[in-house]
Amino acid sequence: MPDPAMTREPLAAGEPVLEDTLAAVESQLGALGSALRARDADAIDRHAAELHRAMASAVEHFSRAARSGAVPPALRHRLARASGQVAAQRESLARATAALDRAIDVLLPRENLAVYAASGSAERSNTSGVLRA
């Protein structure tokens, strides 16, 4: 059974702009997902920036269309699905970052963690914060 959000109905006057901006968001989401799976840092940065621009444009166009009540249900559904994908990618990236932070803490434990002295002020570390081999 085909996805109702993917079926193309005849577009009203303002809908081609909405369709184009939403297609740009979906395209950048796919590209960013591929870059994340490939662990290509340069591509991740590039596609994340492009996704940010595409999302900003989509929000502007959809907000304008919503004020006039001209957002078709199929496009609204696709926008909601794209928003869900952004949230899922953000959550996945946050989990990966937390795991990396934990691994770094295990591999490079901090010396002289700041603790409070008897006077209540934090004691300063004797190191400059620079790692030396």
PDB file of C-alpha atoms in Angstrom, residues 4 13 17 22 35 41 48 52 57 59 72 81-82 86 91 95 98 109-111 114 122 125 128 130-131:
ATOM      1  CA  PRO A   4      -0.275   8.637   1.558  1.00  0.00           C
ATOM      2  CA  ALA A  13      -0.756  28.094  -6.290  1.00  0.00           C
ATOM      3  CA  VAL A  17       7.402  26.400  -3.179  1.00  0.00           C
ATOM      4  CA  LEU A  22      10.357  20.257   1.827  1.00  0.00           C
ATOM      5  CA  ALA A  35      27.418  10.918   5.968  1.00  0.00           C
ATOM      6  CA  ALA A  41      33.244  14.337   9.321  1.00  0.00           C
ATOM      7  CA  ALA A  48      24.358  19.601   8.635  1.00  0.00           C
ATOM      8  CA  HIS A  52      20.019  23.887   8.786  1.00  0.00           C
ATOM      9  CA  SER A  57      13.677  28.075   4.616  1.00  0.00           C
ATOM     10  CA  VAL A  59       9.934  26.884   8.461  1.00  0.00           C
ATOM     11  CA  PRO A  72      -2.083  20.552   2.410  1.00  0.00           C
ATOM     12  CA  ARG A  81       8.019  13.086   9.439  1.00  0.00           C
ATOM     13  CA  ALA A  82      11.103  15.148   8.482  1.00  0.00           C
ATOM     14  CA  VAL A  86      15.826  15.449  12.601  1.00  0.00           C
ATOM     15  CA  GLU A  91      19.282  11.988  19.666  1.00  0.00           C
ATOM     16  CA  ARG A  95      24.187   9.337  22.429  1.00  0.00           C
ATOM     17  CA  ALA A  98      28.100  10.886  25.348  1.00  0.00           C
ATOM     18  CA  PRO A 109      41.477  10.552  33.313  1.00  0.00           C
ATOM     19  CA  ARG A 110      41.782  14.032  34.688  1.00  0.00           C
ATOM     20  CA  GLU A 111      44.307  14.658  37.408  1.00  0.00           C
ATOM     21  CA  ALA A 114      38.688  20.604  41.204  1.00  0.00           C
ATOM     22  CA  ALA A 122      37.725  25.604  44.575  1.00  0.00           C
ATOM     23  CA  SER A 125      45.065  22.497  39.594  1.00  0.00           C
ATOM     24  CA  SER A 128      47.836  24.342  32.778  1.00  0.00           C
ATOM     25  CA  VAL A 130      47.793  20.999  28.475  1.00  0.00           C
ATOM     26  CA  LEU A 131      48.427  17.296  27.991  1.00  0.00           C
TER      27      LEU A 131
END
